[in-house]
XYZ file of C-alpha atoms in Angstrom:
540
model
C -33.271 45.910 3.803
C -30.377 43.735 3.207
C -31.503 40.176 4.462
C -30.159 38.097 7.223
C -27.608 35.307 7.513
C -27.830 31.689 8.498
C -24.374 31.919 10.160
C -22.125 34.302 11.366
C -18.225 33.183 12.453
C -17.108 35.805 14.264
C -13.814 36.584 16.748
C -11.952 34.906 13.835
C -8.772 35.365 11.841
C -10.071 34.522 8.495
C -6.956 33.845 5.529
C -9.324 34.121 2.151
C -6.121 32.144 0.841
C -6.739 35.228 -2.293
C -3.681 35.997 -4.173
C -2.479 38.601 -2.925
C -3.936 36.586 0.533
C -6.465 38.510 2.534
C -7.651 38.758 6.240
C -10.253 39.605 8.126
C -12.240 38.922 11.040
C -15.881 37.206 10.415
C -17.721 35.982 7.339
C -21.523 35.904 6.773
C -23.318 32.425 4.895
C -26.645 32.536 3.919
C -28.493 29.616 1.999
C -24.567 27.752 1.721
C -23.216 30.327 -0.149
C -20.509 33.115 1.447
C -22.095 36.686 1.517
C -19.965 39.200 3.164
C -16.095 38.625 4.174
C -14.932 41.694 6.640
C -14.746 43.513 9.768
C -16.382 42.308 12.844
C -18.085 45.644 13.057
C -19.891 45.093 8.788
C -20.433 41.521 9.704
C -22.699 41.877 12.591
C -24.975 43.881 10.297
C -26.034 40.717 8.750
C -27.157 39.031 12.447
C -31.127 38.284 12.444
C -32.997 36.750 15.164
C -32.933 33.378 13.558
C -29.006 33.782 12.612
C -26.738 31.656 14.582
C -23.596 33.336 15.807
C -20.486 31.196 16.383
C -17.344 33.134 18.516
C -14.003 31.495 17.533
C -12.038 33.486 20.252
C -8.965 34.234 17.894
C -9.282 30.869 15.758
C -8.266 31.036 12.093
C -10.970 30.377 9.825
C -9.347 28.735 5.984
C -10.704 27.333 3.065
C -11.784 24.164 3.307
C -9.500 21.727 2.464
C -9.932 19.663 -0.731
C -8.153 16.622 -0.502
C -7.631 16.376 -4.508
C -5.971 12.608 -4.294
C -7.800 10.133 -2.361
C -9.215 6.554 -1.836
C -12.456 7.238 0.235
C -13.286 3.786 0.592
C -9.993 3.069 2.470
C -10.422 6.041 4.459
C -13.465 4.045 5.755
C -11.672 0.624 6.161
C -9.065 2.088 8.522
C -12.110 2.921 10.626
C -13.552 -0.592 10.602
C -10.917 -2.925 9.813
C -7.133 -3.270 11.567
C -5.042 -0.128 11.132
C -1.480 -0.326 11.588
C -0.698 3.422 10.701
C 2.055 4.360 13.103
C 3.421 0.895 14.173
C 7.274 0.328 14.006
C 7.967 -3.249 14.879
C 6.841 -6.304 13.522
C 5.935 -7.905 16.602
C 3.809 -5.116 17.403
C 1.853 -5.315 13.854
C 1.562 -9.098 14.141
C 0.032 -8.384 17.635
C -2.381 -5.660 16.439
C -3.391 -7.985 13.545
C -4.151 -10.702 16.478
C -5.803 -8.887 17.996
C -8.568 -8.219 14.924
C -8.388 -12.095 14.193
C -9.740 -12.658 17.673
C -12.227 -10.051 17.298
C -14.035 -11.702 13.960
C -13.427 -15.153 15.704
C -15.579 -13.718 19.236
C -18.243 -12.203 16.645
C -18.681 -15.427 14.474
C -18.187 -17.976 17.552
C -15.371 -20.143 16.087
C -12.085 -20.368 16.117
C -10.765 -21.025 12.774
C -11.425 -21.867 9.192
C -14.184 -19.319 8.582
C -14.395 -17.993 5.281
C -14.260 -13.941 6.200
C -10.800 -12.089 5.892
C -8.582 -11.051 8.749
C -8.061 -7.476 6.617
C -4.833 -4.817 7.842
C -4.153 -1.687 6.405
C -1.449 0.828 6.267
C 1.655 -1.449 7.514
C 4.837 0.454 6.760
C 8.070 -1.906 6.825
C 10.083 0.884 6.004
C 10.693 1.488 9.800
C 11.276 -1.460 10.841
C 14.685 -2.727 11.906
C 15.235 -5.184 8.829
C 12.676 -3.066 6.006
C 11.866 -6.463 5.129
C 8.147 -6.625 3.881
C 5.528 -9.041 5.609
C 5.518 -12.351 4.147
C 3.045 -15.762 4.072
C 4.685 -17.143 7.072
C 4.340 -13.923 10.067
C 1.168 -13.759 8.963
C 0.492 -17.549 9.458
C 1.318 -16.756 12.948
C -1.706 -15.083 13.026
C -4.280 -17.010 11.883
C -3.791 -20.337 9.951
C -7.506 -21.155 9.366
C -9.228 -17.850 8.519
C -7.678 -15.920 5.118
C -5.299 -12.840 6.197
C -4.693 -10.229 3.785
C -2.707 -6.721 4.795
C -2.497 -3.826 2.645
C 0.920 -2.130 2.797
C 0.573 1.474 2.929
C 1.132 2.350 -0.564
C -1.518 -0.241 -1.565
C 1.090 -1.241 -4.499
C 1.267 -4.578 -2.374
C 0.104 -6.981 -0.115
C 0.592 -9.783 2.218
C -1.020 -12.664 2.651
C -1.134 -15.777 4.889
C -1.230 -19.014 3.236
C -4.854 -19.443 3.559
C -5.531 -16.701 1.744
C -3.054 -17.515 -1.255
C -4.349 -20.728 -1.312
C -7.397 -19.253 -2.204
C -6.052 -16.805 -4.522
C -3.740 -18.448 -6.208
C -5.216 -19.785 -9.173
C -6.277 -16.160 -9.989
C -3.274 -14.359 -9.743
C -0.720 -13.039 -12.078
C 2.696 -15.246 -11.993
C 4.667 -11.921 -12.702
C 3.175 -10.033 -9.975
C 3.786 -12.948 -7.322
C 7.134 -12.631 -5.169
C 8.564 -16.114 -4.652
C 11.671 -17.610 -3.202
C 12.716 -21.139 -4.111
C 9.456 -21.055 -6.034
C 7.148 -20.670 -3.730
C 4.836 -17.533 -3.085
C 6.178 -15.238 -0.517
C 3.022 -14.359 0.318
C 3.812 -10.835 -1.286
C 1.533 -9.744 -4.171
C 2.167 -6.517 -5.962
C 0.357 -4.229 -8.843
C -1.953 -6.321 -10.889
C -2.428 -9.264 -8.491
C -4.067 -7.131 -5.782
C -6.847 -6.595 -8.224
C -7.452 -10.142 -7.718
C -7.298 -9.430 -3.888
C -10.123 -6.328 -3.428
C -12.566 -8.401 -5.641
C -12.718 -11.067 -2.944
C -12.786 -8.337 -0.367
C -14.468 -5.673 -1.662
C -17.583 -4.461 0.313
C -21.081 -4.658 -0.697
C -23.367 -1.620 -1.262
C -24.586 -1.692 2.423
C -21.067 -1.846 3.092
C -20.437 0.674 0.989
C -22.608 2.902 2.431
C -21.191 2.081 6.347
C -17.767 2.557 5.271
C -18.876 6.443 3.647
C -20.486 7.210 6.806
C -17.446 6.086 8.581
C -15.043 8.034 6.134
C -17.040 11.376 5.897
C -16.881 11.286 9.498
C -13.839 11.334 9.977
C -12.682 13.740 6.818
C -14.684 15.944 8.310
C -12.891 15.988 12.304
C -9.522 16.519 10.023
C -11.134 19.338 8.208
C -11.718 18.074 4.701
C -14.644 19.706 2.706
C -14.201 18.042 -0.602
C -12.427 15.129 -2.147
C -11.035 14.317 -5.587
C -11.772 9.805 -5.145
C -9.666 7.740 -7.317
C -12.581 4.928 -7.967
C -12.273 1.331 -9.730
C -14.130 -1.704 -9.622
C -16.310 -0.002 -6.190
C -19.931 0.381 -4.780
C -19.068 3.711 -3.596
C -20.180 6.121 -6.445
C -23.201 4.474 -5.744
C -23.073 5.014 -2.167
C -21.913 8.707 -2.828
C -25.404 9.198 -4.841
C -27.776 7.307 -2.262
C -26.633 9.748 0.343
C -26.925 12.447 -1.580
C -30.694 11.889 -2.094
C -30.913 11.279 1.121
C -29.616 14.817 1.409
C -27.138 13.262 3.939
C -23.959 13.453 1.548
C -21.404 16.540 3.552
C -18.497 15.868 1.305
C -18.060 17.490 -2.300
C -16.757 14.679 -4.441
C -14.730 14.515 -7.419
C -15.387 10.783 -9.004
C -12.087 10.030 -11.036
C -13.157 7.008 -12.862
C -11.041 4.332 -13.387
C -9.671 3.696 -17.351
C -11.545 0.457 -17.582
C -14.692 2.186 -16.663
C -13.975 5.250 -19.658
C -16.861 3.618 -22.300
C -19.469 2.667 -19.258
C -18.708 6.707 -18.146
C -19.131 8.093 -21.650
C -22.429 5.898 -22.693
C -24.174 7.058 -19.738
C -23.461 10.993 -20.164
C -21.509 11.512 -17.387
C -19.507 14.357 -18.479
C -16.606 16.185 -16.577
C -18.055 18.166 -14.061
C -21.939 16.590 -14.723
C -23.312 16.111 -11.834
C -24.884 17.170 -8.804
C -23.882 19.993 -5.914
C -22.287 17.449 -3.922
C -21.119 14.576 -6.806
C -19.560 15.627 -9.739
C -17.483 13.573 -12.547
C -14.353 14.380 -12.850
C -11.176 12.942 -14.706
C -10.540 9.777 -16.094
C -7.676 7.922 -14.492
C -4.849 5.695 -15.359
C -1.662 4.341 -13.917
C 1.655 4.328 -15.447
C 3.822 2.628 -12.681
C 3.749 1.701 -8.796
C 5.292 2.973 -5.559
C 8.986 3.725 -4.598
C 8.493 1.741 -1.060
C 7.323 -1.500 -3.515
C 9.589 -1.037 -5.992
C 7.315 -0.987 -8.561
C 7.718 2.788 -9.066
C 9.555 2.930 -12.975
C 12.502 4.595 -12.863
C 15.402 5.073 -15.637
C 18.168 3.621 -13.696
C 18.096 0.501 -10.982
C 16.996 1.402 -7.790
C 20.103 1.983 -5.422
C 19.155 -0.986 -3.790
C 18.362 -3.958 -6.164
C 20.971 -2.528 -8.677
C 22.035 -5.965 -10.100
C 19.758 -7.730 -7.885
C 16.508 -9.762 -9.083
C 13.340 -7.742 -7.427
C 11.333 -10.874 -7.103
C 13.745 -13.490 -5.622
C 17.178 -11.503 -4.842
C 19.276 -13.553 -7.229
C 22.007 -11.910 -8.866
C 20.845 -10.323 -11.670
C 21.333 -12.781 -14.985
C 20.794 -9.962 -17.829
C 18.172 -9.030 -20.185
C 16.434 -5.542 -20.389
C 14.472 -5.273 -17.333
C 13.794 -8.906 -16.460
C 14.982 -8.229 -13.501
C 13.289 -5.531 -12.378
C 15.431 -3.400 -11.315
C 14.293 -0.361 -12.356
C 10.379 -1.237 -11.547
C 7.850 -1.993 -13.773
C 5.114 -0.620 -16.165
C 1.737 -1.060 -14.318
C 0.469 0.533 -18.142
C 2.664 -0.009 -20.690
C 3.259 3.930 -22.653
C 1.785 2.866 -25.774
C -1.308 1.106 -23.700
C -1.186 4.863 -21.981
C -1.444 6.679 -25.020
C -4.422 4.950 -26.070
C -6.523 5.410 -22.893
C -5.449 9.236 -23.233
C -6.584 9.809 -27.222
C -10.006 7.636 -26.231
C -10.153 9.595 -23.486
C -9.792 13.031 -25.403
C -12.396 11.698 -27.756
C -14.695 11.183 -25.156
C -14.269 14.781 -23.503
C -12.552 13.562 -20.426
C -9.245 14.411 -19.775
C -6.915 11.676 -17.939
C -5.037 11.738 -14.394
C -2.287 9.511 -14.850
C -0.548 8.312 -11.524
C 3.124 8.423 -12.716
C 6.142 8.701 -9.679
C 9.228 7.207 -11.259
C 10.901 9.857 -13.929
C 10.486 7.434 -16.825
C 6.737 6.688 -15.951
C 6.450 10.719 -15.906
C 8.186 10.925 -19.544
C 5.565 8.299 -20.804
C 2.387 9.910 -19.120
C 3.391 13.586 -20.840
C 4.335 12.054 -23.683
C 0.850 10.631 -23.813
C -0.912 14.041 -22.975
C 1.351 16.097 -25.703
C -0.118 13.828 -28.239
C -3.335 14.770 -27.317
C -4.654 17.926 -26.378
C -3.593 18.585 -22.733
C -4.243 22.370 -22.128
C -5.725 24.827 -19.301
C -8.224 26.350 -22.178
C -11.302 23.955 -21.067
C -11.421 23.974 -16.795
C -12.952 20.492 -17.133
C -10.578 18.929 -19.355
C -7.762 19.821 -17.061
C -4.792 17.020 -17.217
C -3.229 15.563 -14.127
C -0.124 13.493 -13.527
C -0.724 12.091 -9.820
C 2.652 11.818 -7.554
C 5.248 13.503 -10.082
C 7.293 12.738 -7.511
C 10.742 12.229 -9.666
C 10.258 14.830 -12.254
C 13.326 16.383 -13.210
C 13.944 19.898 -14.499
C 12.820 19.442 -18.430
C 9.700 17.384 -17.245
C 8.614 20.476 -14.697
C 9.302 22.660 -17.567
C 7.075 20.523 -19.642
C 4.052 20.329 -17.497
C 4.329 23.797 -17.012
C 4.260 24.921 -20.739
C 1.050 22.381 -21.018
C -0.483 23.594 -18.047
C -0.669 20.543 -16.625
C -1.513 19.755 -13.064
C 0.977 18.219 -10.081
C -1.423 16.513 -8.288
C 1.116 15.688 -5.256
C 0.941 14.661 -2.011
C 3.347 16.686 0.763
C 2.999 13.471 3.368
C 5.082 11.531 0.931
C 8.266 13.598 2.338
C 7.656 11.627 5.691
C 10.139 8.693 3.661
C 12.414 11.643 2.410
C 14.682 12.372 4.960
C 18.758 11.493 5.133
C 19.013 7.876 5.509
C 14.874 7.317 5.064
C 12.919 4.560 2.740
C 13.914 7.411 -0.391
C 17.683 7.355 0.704
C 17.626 3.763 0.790
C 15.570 2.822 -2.702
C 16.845 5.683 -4.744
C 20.159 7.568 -3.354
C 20.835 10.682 -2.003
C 20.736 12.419 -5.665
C 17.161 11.043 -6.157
C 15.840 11.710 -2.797
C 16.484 15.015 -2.977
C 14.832 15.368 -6.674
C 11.748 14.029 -5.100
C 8.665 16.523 -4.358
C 10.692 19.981 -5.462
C 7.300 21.941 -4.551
C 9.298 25.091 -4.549
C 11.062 24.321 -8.395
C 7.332 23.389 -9.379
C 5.616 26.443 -7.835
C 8.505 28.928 -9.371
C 8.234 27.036 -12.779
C 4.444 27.613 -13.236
C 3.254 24.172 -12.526
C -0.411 24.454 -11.061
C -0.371 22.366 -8.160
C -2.976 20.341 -6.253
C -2.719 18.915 -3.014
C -3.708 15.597 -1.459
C -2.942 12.650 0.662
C -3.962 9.280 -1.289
C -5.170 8.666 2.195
C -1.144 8.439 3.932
C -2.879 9.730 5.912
C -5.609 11.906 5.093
C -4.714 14.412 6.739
C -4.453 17.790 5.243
C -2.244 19.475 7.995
C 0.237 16.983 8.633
C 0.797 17.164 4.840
C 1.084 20.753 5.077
C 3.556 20.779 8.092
C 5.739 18.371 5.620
C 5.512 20.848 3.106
C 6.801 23.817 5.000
C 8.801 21.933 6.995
C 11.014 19.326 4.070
C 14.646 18.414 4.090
C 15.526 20.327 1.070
C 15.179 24.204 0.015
C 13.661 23.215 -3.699
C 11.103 20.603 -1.966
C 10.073 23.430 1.176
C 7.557 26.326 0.572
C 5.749 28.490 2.603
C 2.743 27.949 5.070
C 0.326 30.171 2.606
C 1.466 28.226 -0.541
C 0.850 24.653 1.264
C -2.247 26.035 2.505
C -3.506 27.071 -1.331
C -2.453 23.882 -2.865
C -4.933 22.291 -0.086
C -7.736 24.486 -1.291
C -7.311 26.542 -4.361
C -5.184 24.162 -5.722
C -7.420 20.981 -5.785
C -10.470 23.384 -6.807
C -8.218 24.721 -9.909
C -7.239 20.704 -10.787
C -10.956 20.092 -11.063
C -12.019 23.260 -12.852
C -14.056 24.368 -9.339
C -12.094 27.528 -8.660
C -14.953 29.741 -9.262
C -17.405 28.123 -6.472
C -14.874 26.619 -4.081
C -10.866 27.150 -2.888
C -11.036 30.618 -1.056
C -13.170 33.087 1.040
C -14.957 35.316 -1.076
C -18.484 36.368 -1.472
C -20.633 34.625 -3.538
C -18.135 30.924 -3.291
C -19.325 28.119 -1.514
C -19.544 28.082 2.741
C -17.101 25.551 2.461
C -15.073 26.566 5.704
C -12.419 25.040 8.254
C -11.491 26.720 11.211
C -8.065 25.955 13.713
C -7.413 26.499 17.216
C -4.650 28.111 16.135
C -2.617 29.898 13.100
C -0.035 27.621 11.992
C 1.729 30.704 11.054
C 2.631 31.260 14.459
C 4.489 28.082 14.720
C 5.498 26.204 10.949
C 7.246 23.581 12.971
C 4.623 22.901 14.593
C 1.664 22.386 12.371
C 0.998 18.899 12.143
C -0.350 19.005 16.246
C -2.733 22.512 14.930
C -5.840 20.739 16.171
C -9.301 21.200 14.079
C -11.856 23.416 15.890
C -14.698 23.724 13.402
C -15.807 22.343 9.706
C -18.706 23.766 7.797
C -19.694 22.261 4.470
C -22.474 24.258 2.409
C -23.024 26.603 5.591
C -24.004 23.532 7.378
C -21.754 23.008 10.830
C -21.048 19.621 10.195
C -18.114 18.998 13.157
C -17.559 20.964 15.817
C -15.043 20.275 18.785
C -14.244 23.964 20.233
């Protein structure tokens, strides 16, 4: 007698998100593991009196999603610190900010000069009337006593109020300081917010309330697993307390930091080592910064500082790249090159953030000297963002099998006359995110949000719904890259990434098919996310 499941979703539209795709109606878990995928009618055969049956009334049941780009940590810092997603004035994001200062200053019973930070994340200029970044003096207007710090939404830089460079300032790189006349701006960029999250980084108990806070909300947006970008962090450590305390719900990808490659390696943590719910994955490295900071490193100027000096607006004086003009090298290539062999040596293979097209000639340059190839599904090679690749680069990643790890919410700056339009020109704005010329060039592609937001259908929508015909693709293809796609890029596709027997009961279900209505997928609310068979959010 064939034996009972745990759970039964029934009533359901289920996309397996197979290639060809398949459908179907219910799907049977027993002991976290998918065990029958059909009919209504063979489903019920499974139901036992200690089976719990869950009617979705029409709901479609996906994958669920793997968010195969992300900064969990932040995720939990939105929840407990001052988020500004979604705010386009200044006045307004000084207010919100305000608002949070008051808050710590009615907790600690003072009004100013206390030593914890004021912290905002997620502010986005780029929508503002003047695009004109926050600087030392708004954010004195805040608070002149207690330190200030806000993230911008890229996390390439950072404002600060005076208090807080004050405090800084003898630790921070001159070359990554903005000034004017001289004197900070109070915008930091690259290598000089390192300086920043060490003061403000949270402690393990920290850690450990920020995780609960993230995994809480992945979940509600429908996110089974998550590739983390981590670097100087508590929260592998977090991620492995929970999971002994069998309370971990999120499969996680750990892509350590470069610095961290001989401290990985000496303590045998292999690619994919690791537990059911933690796993290592990829070694990771940047190359350059963000379009919206300028730091992105791009073979020509950027339409908009083209002969003009990126760090005080002077007329631009000469010399090869002084300026900055055309960004900047987070990584140098040769530095690159040698975190990618030591990597190789090691086993790992390397995810190299790289958006401008020069910083994506330097990170492929990096893996063709070594050995980046499909043949090993845990030494997989990933250039994160890949936003400006042109034609020859997608060719090249596709003849190296190496994985797009992109993020579809990017295309919210890549409309006619957007942040893109403005920073690079019409030419490269529309180079930007060609999912369609990646997908029909054989580029394996991986989708996440590096947390702007995380938020796996609003990327989608952005997907199926972009400016251009070579950057849109279809609602199945957005939906794959969101769950086979970050399985493939971490060598998972045989346990997780579709509906099929014997996979993981990693599930998601909607209230609705966002077939039905592609322009309208980012308001397709979340009904239902199961994680190892385990219901683990549920708001039908």
């Amino acid at each position: 007698m064939t034996e009972a499941a745990d759970l039964l979703l029934t009533g359901a539209e289920v996309h397996a998100l197979t290639d060809p795709d398949r459908t179907a109606e219910a799907v049977a878990i027993r002991d976290g593991e998918i065990v029958r995928v059909g009919s209504e009618y063979e489903v019920r055969f499974l139901d036992g009196v200690e089976t719990k049956v869950i009617e979705l009334d029409g709901g479609v049941v996906l994958p669920g999603f793997i968010d195969a780009h992300t900064h969990v940590q932040l995720l939990g810092q939105y929840e407990l610190h001052a988020d500004l997603w979604g705010i386009e004035r200044r006045d307004a994001c000084l207010d919100a900010l305000r608002d949070h200062a008051a808050e710590l200053d009615a907790e600690s019973g003072a009004a100013d000069g206390r030593d914890e930070w004021a912290i905002g994340f997620r502010y986005d200029e780029s929508a503002w009337d003047d695009d004109r970044p926050l600087t030392r003096e708004d954010l004195d207007a805040v608070s002149e006593g207690r330190p200030v710090a806000v993230f911008r939404i890229d996390v390439h830089s950072a404002s600060l109020n005076s208090a807080a460079v004050e405090r800084l300032r003898d630790d921070l790189p001159e070359s990554d300081v903005r000034t004017e006349d001289g004197e900070p701006t109070g915008v930091i960029v690259e290598d000089a917010l390192d300086v920043l999250w060490e003061r403000v980084a949270p402690d393990r108990e920290d850690a450990r309330e920020l995780l609960d806070a993230a995994q809480e909300r992945a979940h509600r947006l429908g996110v089974t697993g998550v590739h983390d970008m981590v670097r100087n962090t508590t929260l592998p450590w977090a991620y492995r307390a929970l999971d002994r305390a069998d309370r971990l719900r999120l499969r996680v990808r750990l892509n350590y930091w470069a610095d961290h490659l001989d401290a990985v390696a000496e303590a045998g943590l292999a690619p994919g080592a690791g537990s059911e719910f933690v796993r290592t994955g990829a070694i990771k490295s940047y190359t350059d910064g963000s379009i919206g900071s300028h730091t992105a490193r791009l073979r020509e100027p950027y339409a908009d500082l083209d002969g003009v000096d990126a760090d005080s607006g002077d007329a631009d004086a000469g010399g090869d790249d002084a300026d900055g003009e055309r960004g900047q090298w987070v990584i140098e290539p040769d530095e690159l090159r040698a975190i990618v062999a030591d990597a190789a040596d090691a086993g790992f293979p390397v995810a190299a953030h790289a958006i401008g097209d020069a910083a994506i000639d330097a990170a492929l340059d990096a893996f063709e000297d070594a050995d980046a190839a499909l043949a090993d599904p845990n030494r997989r090679y990933r250039i994160e963002h890949a936003e400006l690749a042109d034609d020859e680069q997608i060719d090249r990643m596709a003849a190296a099998g190496v994985v797009a790890s992109a993020q579809p919410n990017f295309l919210q700056w890549a409309d006619e006359g957007g942040l893109y339009d403005r920073r690079l020109g019409v030419e490269r704005r529309e180079r930007a995110d060609r999912f369609r010329r990646w997908l029909s060039a054989g580029v394996p592609v991986a989708f996440g949000s590096d947390c702007m937001p995380m938020d796996p259908l609003y990327g989608v929508h952005h997907a199926v719904n972009a400016p251009t015909d070579e950057q849109r693709i279809s609602v199945t293809e957005a939906l794959r890259a969101y769950t086979y796609g970050g399985a493939f890029a971490a060598g998972d596709e045989d346990r997780l990434g579709t509906i099929e027997v014997g996979k993981e009961a990693d599930l998601v279900a909607l209230e609705r098919s966002p077939w039905d209505d592609p322009g309208g997928i980012d308001d397709v609310d979340v009904a239902l996310t199961v994680v190892d068979g385990d219901v683990v959010y549920d708001d039908r």
